[in-house]
Amino acid sequence: MSVDHPCPPAETAAVPAVSVVVIVYNDASRLTTAVRSVLDQTLRGVEVVIVDDRSTDGSYDVAQRLAAAHPDRVRAFRLPENSGGCGAPRNHGIQQARGDYVLFLDSDDVLERNACRNMLEAAESTGADLVSGLCVRVHVDSRTGKEVKWYPWLYDRTRTLESISELPDLLVFDTLSTNKCYRRQFLLDEGLEFPVGIHYEDLLFSAQAYVAAQRITLIPNRVYDWRIVEKAAAKSISNRRDEIANFTHRMEIHRRVDQLLADHGLLELKFAKDVKWLKHDLVLHLRELPFRDEAYRQEFAQIARTYLESIDRVAFDEIEPIHAICAYLLHEADWDNLLPAVDTLSNRDKISSPLVEHEGRVYWCAEHIEHDAFARHVLDVTELGYHTKPVEKMFLRNALTGYAETDGTVGLAGRITNPLGVIPPDARLSAQLEFYARRPGVRFQTFRFPVATVRHEGEAIAWEASADLAKGLRPLGIVDAVWDVRLHLAVAGEGEGAGTVRTTTRLTASEPELAQGHLPVRPRLTRLVADRIEPEVSSRGHLSFRLVPDKKANELVQRGVQGPTGRLAKTGYRKVKALRKELASGDTKLRVYHDVFSRLPVKKGLVVFESHLGRQYSDSPKAIYEEMRRQGLEFEAVWAYAGSPQGFPDDATLVRRWSLPYLKALAQAEYWVDNQSYPLKVTKRPETTYIQTWHGSALKRMGFDEPEWKLKSREEQAEQQRTLDRFDRFLIRSEHDVRTLARAFRLQERTLLRVGYPRNDALVQAKEREEATGQRERGALAAEFGIPEDKQILLYAPTFRQRGGKRRFELPFDVERFADTFGDRYVLLVRSHYLNHVVLPPSVRGRVIDVTDYHDMTPLLALADGLITDYSSVMFDYSLLDRPMFFFTYDYDEYVHEGRGTYFDLLERAPGPVVRTEDELHAVLESLEEQKVKYAAPRERFVADFGEFDQGNAAQSIVDQFFSQWRRA
């Protein structure tokens, strides 16, 4: 191959330390910036080797001028014909490079100023064949200067690998060739070249380099800026996912990498790569399928199926369920189930399938599971808990089935998924369509249209509606160019007193080309800014509409928008938006609290109640509040809520936590009553009395007894102490609390109130009634849960656990085995910590019941004939009932010795059997009566040690001490 190279012969110039190969094709405007980033390196011994891939726009002329301007540092070459990719020009650059080390730079990117120095020093100090540094994706057309680090966890520190097997994630995730420095002799000795005539060259070249390198060094320094233009007229080759050849090339490269790994016996790397391919590479293309025609889909499936068969099926267990479901259905070419699954892939909370229950498990679809064990494994979605959600908490797929335009009116029709028949056939249905501006800052109003028809239709809810957008939709124009659509579905139950619940759906354009046309529209500014609205499909597959201006009029408008008047208007809008954001910020609210609200007079008789940071209406604050209402006190009650106000008392003022009304109430309150903590930075006024009821005695170490608290700086500890010093009264259940909680929080003796917990009054009273009558009264709660009279009730209430940031709690025993073993005797109530949630399979329905959403723990304790727990403080409360307790401490050593430690040895003082295994748990559950008798004495000692002040009158005692002056005369 002859190559144009008008520069001086290589031997006439000094040998550089580093050669940077800059490849270019039709990028004349940006080439100089890329080359300048090399010439400006702090390492001076750097040469630039420009290789032009036969550009047609003058790029080579720019390269020649740069070479002429810097004859000792820049050389320019041109390939005889365009290669169509990055491989050929990079290979030529390797051959022409004279430096001991080689880097690659694309003409639209830049090197960080110290990149060459940092990488060269790392290579020479460690003897590495390959040095890799941090790449940063710089979104150059982003108004906010958005930057995203490329897999930064790989570059959190300097480290040297003797083999890529030491860090498989490097090969799997960082497949770039451009953020790396290669020893040139290493490339030549190993014969490393980029593949030519095929895209995704980096994947194969990087894999070959990783595998061949005898030493690899990673540095935490930023070395490469990958400059992204989101609104580029032409997409890069790798982003042209509408071209089936793109996917064909990707698969061919993956096959070559797989063969490379197999040839070197690197099976673990192959497995890690399979996992990444399933959850990343494949997903990129799957998300495009709803926008592609039938021919593309079929060819895509055929290519993917061949590669899927080469993947270890165990890899399916390492990815998220929806990824595995899509991969399986693609392999089976099951488009009816795959396209809805892709909808969920793009919209993670959406339920896109009607689902099916089979033999006590829930599956994505009914197909495939009868005769294919692997299908049952992959399609099982029981653990996702879809079957446990009420309709109002579901985000349902709403597939657009009809679109028509007539005289400014759009006719729409769709089908809403009805998973497992959650919307019953006898429900009364109604709906509304809502059109709203996509930009949150300009949602001055929304436009709603009634849905004419809503009905059950097989496994779905069908609907039809018409919306006169020409008359009914009045956008402002310019700032609200895109309008999204959603449908609000109301489901009303039959019978007197039946409530209505609502769910909101988006309209999924499931078939390409279904929504087409345009409708006239009258923006409020003027028709010059837009004269029609056209349907389009968002990146997530949802129907939306875009304002489209007349071309001639738009030129005038755009000149105005881009001119001084337009810039002034946009600047004003941004200032208003920034001011609104500042006013809503936490710092601003705190200033308002301290500088404004705290100057208002304290209101006598105002009490602010809060439980578990506003998440619940429960616990001792609830007990005190209800005792105050029972006694008919005259006071103003405010309850704080964090999520929804549903379930909070109607006879109190409800305020959202952290809202301005909430802060105003705190500033003016005569009393604060809560069981955890009001916002830490809110200073309590001297005129306000803070009654801290707390939420349980302590087994595990708390406060300043925790190791992590002891490691805090003096300033951090002082700040924490200031929040604790806000307590004017702190409720105590026993002297154990004095020795543990009070000491750990460094509370003064005068703060302690030895009255017990108001929430436990009901438990003490229940025990007294039981002893007096000799009978157990279950009350209405058992009927509410549908528990038969002949079944005893066990409550499983473990402590809070967090595993890798996941809140879902995995039950430590086989719940189906439990139900099969004890279902004829017991009903098991599962109450995970309020910060966790658990999913039960349908197979245990009626025998095991999830009661986690029942916030108030006290009625559940009173209902249970026996308690199963581990280290939860619920043990101290339940002991007041003098009923059997079981301690399932399957992770005792880890919890006690590797965690924050405990105040006493549970094994020695537990008022019931302590077991470590599921079999041991089953053994001790055989007879509640036997355990009740066997552990009677330990339970009595336990109550004496940890509940001595719980006498059943705590709420009354607190009301008498603090609020009696509010009794009516």
Coordinates of N, CA, C and O in Angstrom, one line a residue, residues 32-167:
T32 N -7.2 20.1 14.5 CA -6.2 21.0 15.1 C -6.3 21.0 16.6 O -5.2 20.9 17.3
T33 N -7.5 21.0 17.2 CA -7.7 20.9 18.6 C -7.1 19.6 19.2 O -6.4 19.6 20.2
A34 N -7.3 18.5 18.5 CA -6.8 17.2 19.0 C -5.3 17.2 19.0 O -4.6 16.9 20.0
V35 N -4.7 17.7 17.9 CA -3.2 17.7 17.8 C -2.6 18.7 18.8 O -1.6 18.4 19.4
R36 N -3.3 19.8 19.0 CA -2.8 20.8 20.0 C -2.8 20.2 21.4 O -1.8 20.5 22.1
S37 N -3.7 19.3 21.7 CA -3.7 18.7 23.0 C -2.5 17.8 23.2 O -2.1 17.5 24.3
V38 N -1.9 17.3 22.1 CA -0.6 16.5 22.2 C 0.6 17.5 22.2 O 1.5 17.2 23.0
L39 N 0.6 18.5 21.4 CA 1.7 19.4 21.4 C 1.9 20.1 22.7 O 3.0 20.5 23.1
D40 N 0.8 20.3 23.5 CA 0.8 21.0 24.7 C 1.0 20.1 25.9 O 0.9 20.5 27.1
Q41 N 1.4 18.9 25.7 CA 1.7 17.9 26.8 C 2.8 18.5 27.6 O 3.8 19.0 27.1
T42 N 2.8 18.2 28.9 CA 3.9 18.6 29.8 C 5.1 17.8 29.6 O 6.2 18.2 29.9
L43 N 4.9 16.6 29.0 CA 6.1 15.8 28.5 C 6.5 16.3 27.1 O 5.7 16.3 26.2
R44 N 7.7 16.7 27.0 CA 8.1 17.4 25.7 C 8.5 16.3 24.6 O 8.3 16.6 23.4
G45 N 9.0 15.2 25.0 CA 9.4 14.2 24.0 C 8.3 13.4 23.4 O 8.2 12.2 23.5
V46 N 7.3 14.1 22.8 CA 6.1 13.5 22.2 C 6.0 13.9 20.8 O 6.1 15.1 20.4
E47 N 5.8 12.9 19.9 CA 5.5 13.2 18.5 C 4.1 12.9 18.1 O 3.4 12.1 18.8
V48 N 3.6 13.6 17.1 CA 2.2 13.3 16.6 C 2.3 12.7 15.2 O 3.0 13.2 14.3
V49 N 1.7 11.5 15.1 CA 1.6 10.8 13.8 C 0.1 10.9 13.3 O -0.7 10.2 13.9
I50 N -0.1 11.8 12.4 CA -1.5 12.0 11.9 C -1.7 11.0 10.7 O -0.9 11.0 9.8
V51 N -2.8 10.2 10.8 CA -3.1 9.3 9.6 C -4.5 9.7 9.2 O -5.5 9.5 9.9
D52 N -4.6 10.2 7.9 CA -5.9 10.5 7.4 C -6.4 9.4 6.5 O -5.7 8.8 5.7
D53 N -7.7 9.0 6.8 CA -8.3 7.9 6.1 C -9.0 8.3 4.8 O -10.1 8.1 4.6
R54 N -8.2 9.0 4.0 CA -8.6 9.5 2.7 C -9.9 10.4 2.8 O -10.9 10.1 2.2
S55 N -9.7 11.4 3.6 CA -10.9 12.4 3.8 C -11.2 13.1 2.5 O -10.3 13.2 1.6
T56 N -12.4 13.7 2.4 CA -12.8 14.4 1.3 C -13.1 15.9 1.7 O -13.6 16.6 0.8
D57 N -12.8 16.3 2.9 CA -13.2 17.6 3.3 C -12.0 18.5 3.6 O -12.2 19.6 4.2
G58 N -10.8 18.2 3.3 CA -9.7 19.0 3.6 C -9.0 18.7 4.8 O -8.1 19.4 5.3
S59 N -9.3 17.6 5.5 CA -8.6 17.2 6.7 C -7.1 17.0 6.5 O -6.3 17.3 7.3
Y60 N -6.8 16.4 5.3 CA -5.4 16.1 5.1 C -4.6 17.4 4.9 O -3.4 17.5 5.2
D61 N -5.3 18.4 4.3 CA -4.6 19.7 4.1 C -4.3 20.3 5.5 O -3.2 20.9 5.7
V62 N -5.2 20.2 6.4 CA -5.0 20.6 7.8 C -3.8 19.9 8.4 O -2.9 20.5 9.0
A63 N -3.8 18.6 8.2 CA -2.7 17.7 8.7 C -1.4 18.2 8.1 O -0.3 18.3 8.9
Q64 N -1.3 18.5 6.8 CA -0.1 18.9 6.2 C 0.4 20.2 6.8 O 1.6 20.5 7.0
R65 N -0.5 21.2 7.0 CA -0.2 22.5 7.6 C 0.4 22.3 9.0 O 1.4 23.0 9.4
L66 N -0.2 21.4 9.8 CA 0.3 21.2 11.1 C 1.7 20.6 11.1 O 2.6 20.9 11.9
A67 N 1.9 19.7 10.1 CA 3.3 19.0 10.0 C 4.3 20.1 9.6 O 5.4 20.1 10.0
A68 N 3.9 21.0 8.7 CA 4.8 22.0 8.2 C 5.1 23.0 9.3 O 6.2 23.5 9.4
A69 N 4.1 23.3 10.2 CA 4.3 24.2 11.3 C 5.2 23.6 12.4 O 5.8 24.4 13.1
H70 N 5.2 22.3 12.5 CA 5.9 21.6 13.6 C 6.7 20.5 13.0 O 6.4 19.3 13.3
P71 N 7.7 20.7 12.1 CA 8.3 19.7 11.4 C 9.1 18.7 12.3 O 9.3 17.5 11.9
D72 N 9.5 19.1 13.4 CA 10.2 18.2 14.3 C 9.3 17.4 15.2 O 9.8 16.4 15.9
R73 N 8.0 17.6 15.2 CA 7.1 17.0 16.1 C 5.8 16.4 15.5 O 5.2 15.5 16.1
V74 N 5.5 16.8 14.3 CA 4.3 16.3 13.6 C 4.6 15.7 12.3 O 5.3 16.4 11.5
R75 N 4.1 14.6 12.0 CA 4.2 14.0 10.6 C 2.8 13.6 10.2 O 2.0 13.1 11.0
A76 N 2.5 13.7 8.9 CA 1.2 13.5 8.4 C 1.2 12.4 7.3 O 2.1 12.4 6.4
F77 N 0.3 11.5 7.3 CA 0.2 10.4 6.3 C -1.2 10.3 5.8 O -2.2 10.7 6.5
R78 N -1.4 9.8 4.6 CA -2.8 9.6 4.1 C -2.9 8.3 3.4 O -2.0 7.9 2.6
L79 N -3.9 7.5 3.8 CA -4.1 6.2 3.1 C -4.6 6.4 1.7 O -5.3 7.4 1.4
P80 N -4.3 5.5 0.8 CA -4.6 5.6 -0.6 C -6.1 5.5 -0.8 O -6.6 6.1 -1.8
E81 N -6.8 4.9 0.0 CA -8.3 4.8 -0.1 C -8.9 4.7 1.3 O -8.3 4.2 2.2
N82 N -10.2 5.1 1.4 CA -10.8 5.1 2.6 C -11.1 3.7 3.1 O -11.6 2.8 2.3
S83 N -10.7 3.4 4.4 CA -10.9 2.0 4.9 C -12.2 1.8 5.5 O -12.6 0.7 5.8
G84 N -13.0 2.9 5.9 CA -14.3 2.7 6.5 C -14.3 2.5 7.9 O -15.3 2.2 8.5
G85 N -13.1 2.6 8.6 CA -13.1 2.3 10.0 C -11.8 2.9 10.6 O -11.1 3.6 10.0
C86 N -11.6 2.5 11.9 CA -10.5 3.0 12.6 C -9.2 2.1 12.5 O -8.1 2.5 12.9
G87 N -9.4 0.9 12.1 CA -8.4 -0.1 12.2 C -7.2 0.2 11.3 O -6.0 0.2 11.8
A88 N -7.4 0.4 10.0 CA -6.3 0.6 9.1 C -5.5 1.8 9.4 O -4.3 1.7 9.4
P89 N -6.1 3.0 9.7 CA -5.2 4.1 10.0 C -4.5 4.0 11.3 O -3.3 4.4 11.4
R90 N -5.0 3.3 12.3 CA -4.3 3.0 13.5 C -3.1 2.1 13.2 O -2.0 2.3 13.8
N91 N -3.4 1.0 12.5 CA -2.3 0.1 12.2 C -1.1 0.8 11.4 O 0.1 0.5 11.7
H92 N -1.5 1.7 10.5 CA -0.4 2.4 9.8 C 0.3 3.3 10.8 O 1.6 3.5 10.7
G93 N -0.4 3.9 11.7 CA 0.2 4.8 12.7 C 1.2 4.0 13.6 O 2.3 4.5 13.9
I94 N 0.9 2.7 13.9 CA 1.9 1.9 14.7 C 3.1 1.7 13.9 O 4.3 1.8 14.4
Q95 N 3.0 1.5 12.6 CA 4.2 1.2 11.8 C 5.0 2.5 11.6 O 6.3 2.4 11.5
Q96 N 4.4 3.6 11.6 CA 5.2 4.9 11.4 C 5.7 5.5 12.7 O 6.6 6.3 12.7
A97 N 5.2 5.0 13.8 CA 5.6 5.6 15.1 C 7.0 5.3 15.4 O 7.6 4.2 15.1
R98 N 7.7 6.3 16.0 CA 9.1 6.1 16.4 C 9.4 6.1 17.9 O 10.5 5.8 18.3
G99 N 8.4 6.4 18.6 CA 8.5 6.5 20.1 C 8.6 5.1 20.7 O 8.2 4.1 20.1
D100 N 9.1 5.1 21.9 CA 9.2 3.8 22.7 C 7.8 3.4 23.1 O 7.5 2.2 23.3
Y101 N 6.8 4.3 23.2 CA 5.5 4.0 23.6 C 4.5 4.7 22.6 O 4.8 5.7 22.0
V102 N 3.3 4.1 22.5 CA 2.3 4.5 21.5 C 1.0 4.7 22.2 O 0.6 3.9 23.0
L103 N 0.3 5.9 21.8 CA -1.0 6.2 22.3 C -1.9 6.4 21.0 O -1.3 6.8 19.9
F104 N -3.2 6.2 21.1 CA -4.1 6.5 20.0 C -5.0 7.6 20.5 O -5.6 7.6 21.6
L105 N -5.3 8.5 19.5 CA -6.2 9.7 19.7 C -7.1 9.9 18.5 O -6.6 9.9 17.4
D106 N -8.4 10.0 18.7 CA -9.3 10.3 17.6 C -9.3 11.8 17.4 O -9.2 12.6 18.4
S107 N -9.6 12.2 16.2 CA -9.5 13.6 15.9 C -10.6 14.5 16.6 O -10.4 15.7 16.7
D108 N -11.6 13.9 17.1 CA -12.7 14.7 17.8 C -12.5 14.6 19.3 O -13.4 15.1 20.0
D109 N -11.4 14.1 19.8 CA -11.2 14.0 21.2 C -9.9 14.7 21.6 O -9.2 15.2 20.7
V110 N -9.5 14.8 22.9 CA -8.3 15.4 23.3 C -7.6 14.6 24.4 O -8.3 13.9 25.2
L111 N -6.3 14.8 24.5 CA -5.6 14.2 25.7 C -5.5 15.2 26.8 O -5.4 16.4 26.6
E112 N -5.6 14.7 28.0 CA -5.4 15.5 29.2 C -4.0 16.0 29.2 O -3.1 15.2 28.7
R113 N -3.7 17.2 29.7 CA -2.4 17.8 29.5 C -1.2 17.0 30.1 O -0.1 17.0 29.5
N114 N -1.4 16.2 31.1 CA -0.4 15.4 31.8 C -0.4 14.0 31.4 O 0.3 13.1 32.0
A115 N -1.3 13.6 30.4 CA -1.5 12.2 30.1 C -0.2 11.5 29.8 O 0.1 10.4 30.3
C116 N 0.5 12.0 28.8 CA 1.7 11.3 28.4 C 2.8 11.2 29.5 O 3.4 10.1 29.7
R117 N 3.0 12.2 30.3 CA 3.9 12.2 31.4 C 3.5 11.1 32.4 O 4.3 10.3 32.8
N118 N 2.3 11.1 32.8 CA 1.8 10.2 33.8 C 1.9 8.7 33.4 O 2.3 7.8 34.1
M119 N 1.5 8.5 32.1 CA 1.5 7.1 31.6 C 2.9 6.6 31.4 O 3.2 5.5 31.6
L120 N 3.8 7.5 30.9 CA 5.2 7.1 30.6 C 5.9 6.8 32.0 O 6.6 5.8 32.1
E121 N 5.7 7.6 33.0 CA 6.3 7.4 34.3 C 5.8 6.1 34.9 O 6.6 5.3 35.4
A122 N 4.5 5.8 34.7 CA 4.0 4.5 35.2 C 4.6 3.3 34.5 O 4.9 2.3 35.1
A123 N 4.7 3.4 33.2 CA 5.2 2.3 32.4 C 6.7 2.1 32.7 O 7.1 0.9 32.9
E124 N 7.5 3.1 32.9 CA 8.9 2.9 33.1 C 9.2 2.5 34.5 O 10.1 1.7 34.8
S125 N 8.4 2.9 35.5 CA 8.6 2.5 36.9 C 8.1 1.1 37.2 O 8.6 0.5 38.1
T126 N 7.1 0.6 36.4 CA 6.6 -0.7 36.7 C 7.0 -1.7 35.7 O 6.8 -2.9 35.9
G127 N 7.6 -1.3 34.5 CA 7.9 -2.2 33.5 C 6.7 -2.8 32.8 O 6.8 -3.9 32.2
A128 N 5.6 -2.0 32.7 CA 4.4 -2.5 32.1 C 4.4 -2.5 30.6 O 5.0 -1.6 30.0
D129 N 3.8 -3.5 30.0 CA 3.6 -3.4 28.6 C 2.5 -2.5 28.2 O 2.4 -2.0 27.1
L130 N 1.6 -2.3 29.1 CA 0.4 -1.5 28.8 C 0.0 -0.7 30.1 O 0.0 -1.3 31.2
V131 N -0.2 0.6 29.9 CA -0.7 1.4 31.0 C -2.0 2.0 30.6 O -2.2 2.5 29.5
S132 N -3.0 2.0 31.6 CA -4.3 2.5 31.3 C -4.7 3.5 32.3 O -4.4 3.3 33.5
G133 N -5.4 4.6 31.9 CA -5.8 5.6 32.7 C -7.3 6.0 32.6 O -8.0 5.4 31.7
L134 N -7.7 6.9 33.3 CA -9.2 7.2 33.4 C -9.6 8.0 32.1 O -9.0 9.1 31.8
C135 N -10.6 7.5 31.5 CA -11.3 8.3 30.4 C -12.5 9.0 30.9 O -13.2 8.4 31.7
V136 N -12.7 10.2 30.4 CA -13.9 10.9 30.8 C -14.7 11.3 29.6 O -14.2 11.9 28.6
R137 N -16.0 11.0 29.6 CA -16.9 11.4 28.5 C -17.3 12.8 28.8 O -18.0 13.1 29.7
V138 N -17.0 13.7 27.9 CA -17.3 15.1 28.0 C -18.4 15.5 27.0 O -18.2 15.4 25.8
H139 N -19.5 15.9 27.5 CA -20.7 16.2 26.7 C -20.5 17.7 26.3 O -21.0 18.6 27.0
V140 N -19.9 17.9 25.1 CA -19.5 19.2 24.7 C -20.7 20.1 24.4 O -20.6 21.4 24.5
D141 N -21.8 19.6 24.0 CA -23.0 20.4 23.7 C -24.0 20.5 24.9 O -25.1 20.9 24.8
S142 N -23.5 20.1 26.1 CA -24.3 20.2 27.3 C -24.2 21.5 27.9 O -23.1 22.0 28.1
R143 N -25.3 22.2 28.2 CA -25.2 23.5 28.8 C -24.6 23.5 30.1 O -24.0 24.5 30.6
T144 N -24.7 22.4 30.8 CA -24.2 22.3 32.2 C -22.7 21.7 32.3 O -22.2 21.5 33.3
G145 N -22.1 21.5 31.1 CA -20.8 20.9 31.1 C -20.7 19.5 31.7 O -19.8 19.2 32.4
K146 N -21.7 18.7 31.3 CA -21.8 17.3 31.8 C -20.5 16.5 31.5 O -20.1 16.5 30.4
E147 N -20.0 15.8 32.5 CA -18.9 14.9 32.4 C -19.2 13.6 33.1 O -19.7 13.6 34.2
V148 N -18.9 12.5 32.5 CA -19.1 11.1 33.0 C -17.8 10.3 33.0 O -17.3 10.1 31.9
K149 N -17.4 9.9 34.1 CA -16.1 9.1 34.2 C -16.4 7.7 33.6 O -17.5 7.1 33.9
W150 N -15.5 7.1 32.9 CA -15.7 5.8 32.2 C -15.2 4.7 33.2 O -14.0 4.6 33.4
Y151 N -16.1 4.0 33.8 CA -15.9 2.9 34.8 C -14.8 3.4 35.8 O -13.7 2.8 35.9
P152 N -15.1 4.4 36.6 CA -14.1 4.9 37.5 C -13.6 4.0 38.6 O -12.5 4.2 39.1
W153 N -14.4 3.0 38.9 CA -14.0 2.1 40.0 C -12.7 1.3 39.6 O -12.0 0.8 40.4
L154 N -12.5 1.2 38.3 CA -11.3 0.5 37.8 C -10.0 1.3 38.1 O -8.9 0.8 38.2
Y155 N -10.2 2.6 38.3 CA -9.1 3.6 38.4 C -9.1 4.4 39.7 O -8.8 5.5 39.7
D156 N -9.6 3.7 40.7 CA -9.6 4.4 42.0 C -8.2 4.5 42.7 O -8.1 5.2 43.7
R157 N -7.3 3.7 42.2 CA -5.9 3.7 42.8 C -4.9 3.2 41.7 O -5.3 2.6 40.7
T158 N -3.7 3.4 42.0 CA -2.6 2.8 41.1 C -2.4 1.3 41.5 O -2.3 1.0 42.7
R159 N -2.4 0.5 40.5 CA -2.1 -0.9 40.8 C -1.6 -1.6 39.5 O -1.8 -1.1 38.4
T160 N -0.7 -2.6 39.7 CA -0.1 -3.3 38.6 C -0.5 -4.7 38.7 O -0.5 -5.4 39.7
L161 N -0.9 -5.2 37.5 CA -1.4 -6.6 37.4 C -0.4 -7.4 36.6 O 0.2 -7.0 35.6
E162 N -0.1 -8.6 37.1 CA 0.8 -9.5 36.4 C 0.0 -10.3 35.3 O 0.6 -10.9 34.4
S163 N -1.3 -10.3 35.4 CA -2.2 -11.0 34.4 C -3.5 -10.3 34.4 O -4.0 -9.9 35.5
I164 N -4.2 -10.3 33.3 CA -5.5 -9.8 33.2 C -6.5 -10.6 34.0 O -7.6 -10.1 34.5
S165 N -6.2 -11.8 34.4 CA -7.0 -12.7 35.2 C -7.2 -12.1 36.6 O -8.1 -12.5 37.3
E166 N -6.2 -11.3 37.0 CA -6.3 -10.7 38.4 C -7.5 -9.6 38.4 O -8.0 -9.4 39.5
L167 N -7.9 -9.1 37.3 CA -9.0 -8.1 37.3 C -9.8 -8.3 36.0 O -9.7 -7.5 35.1

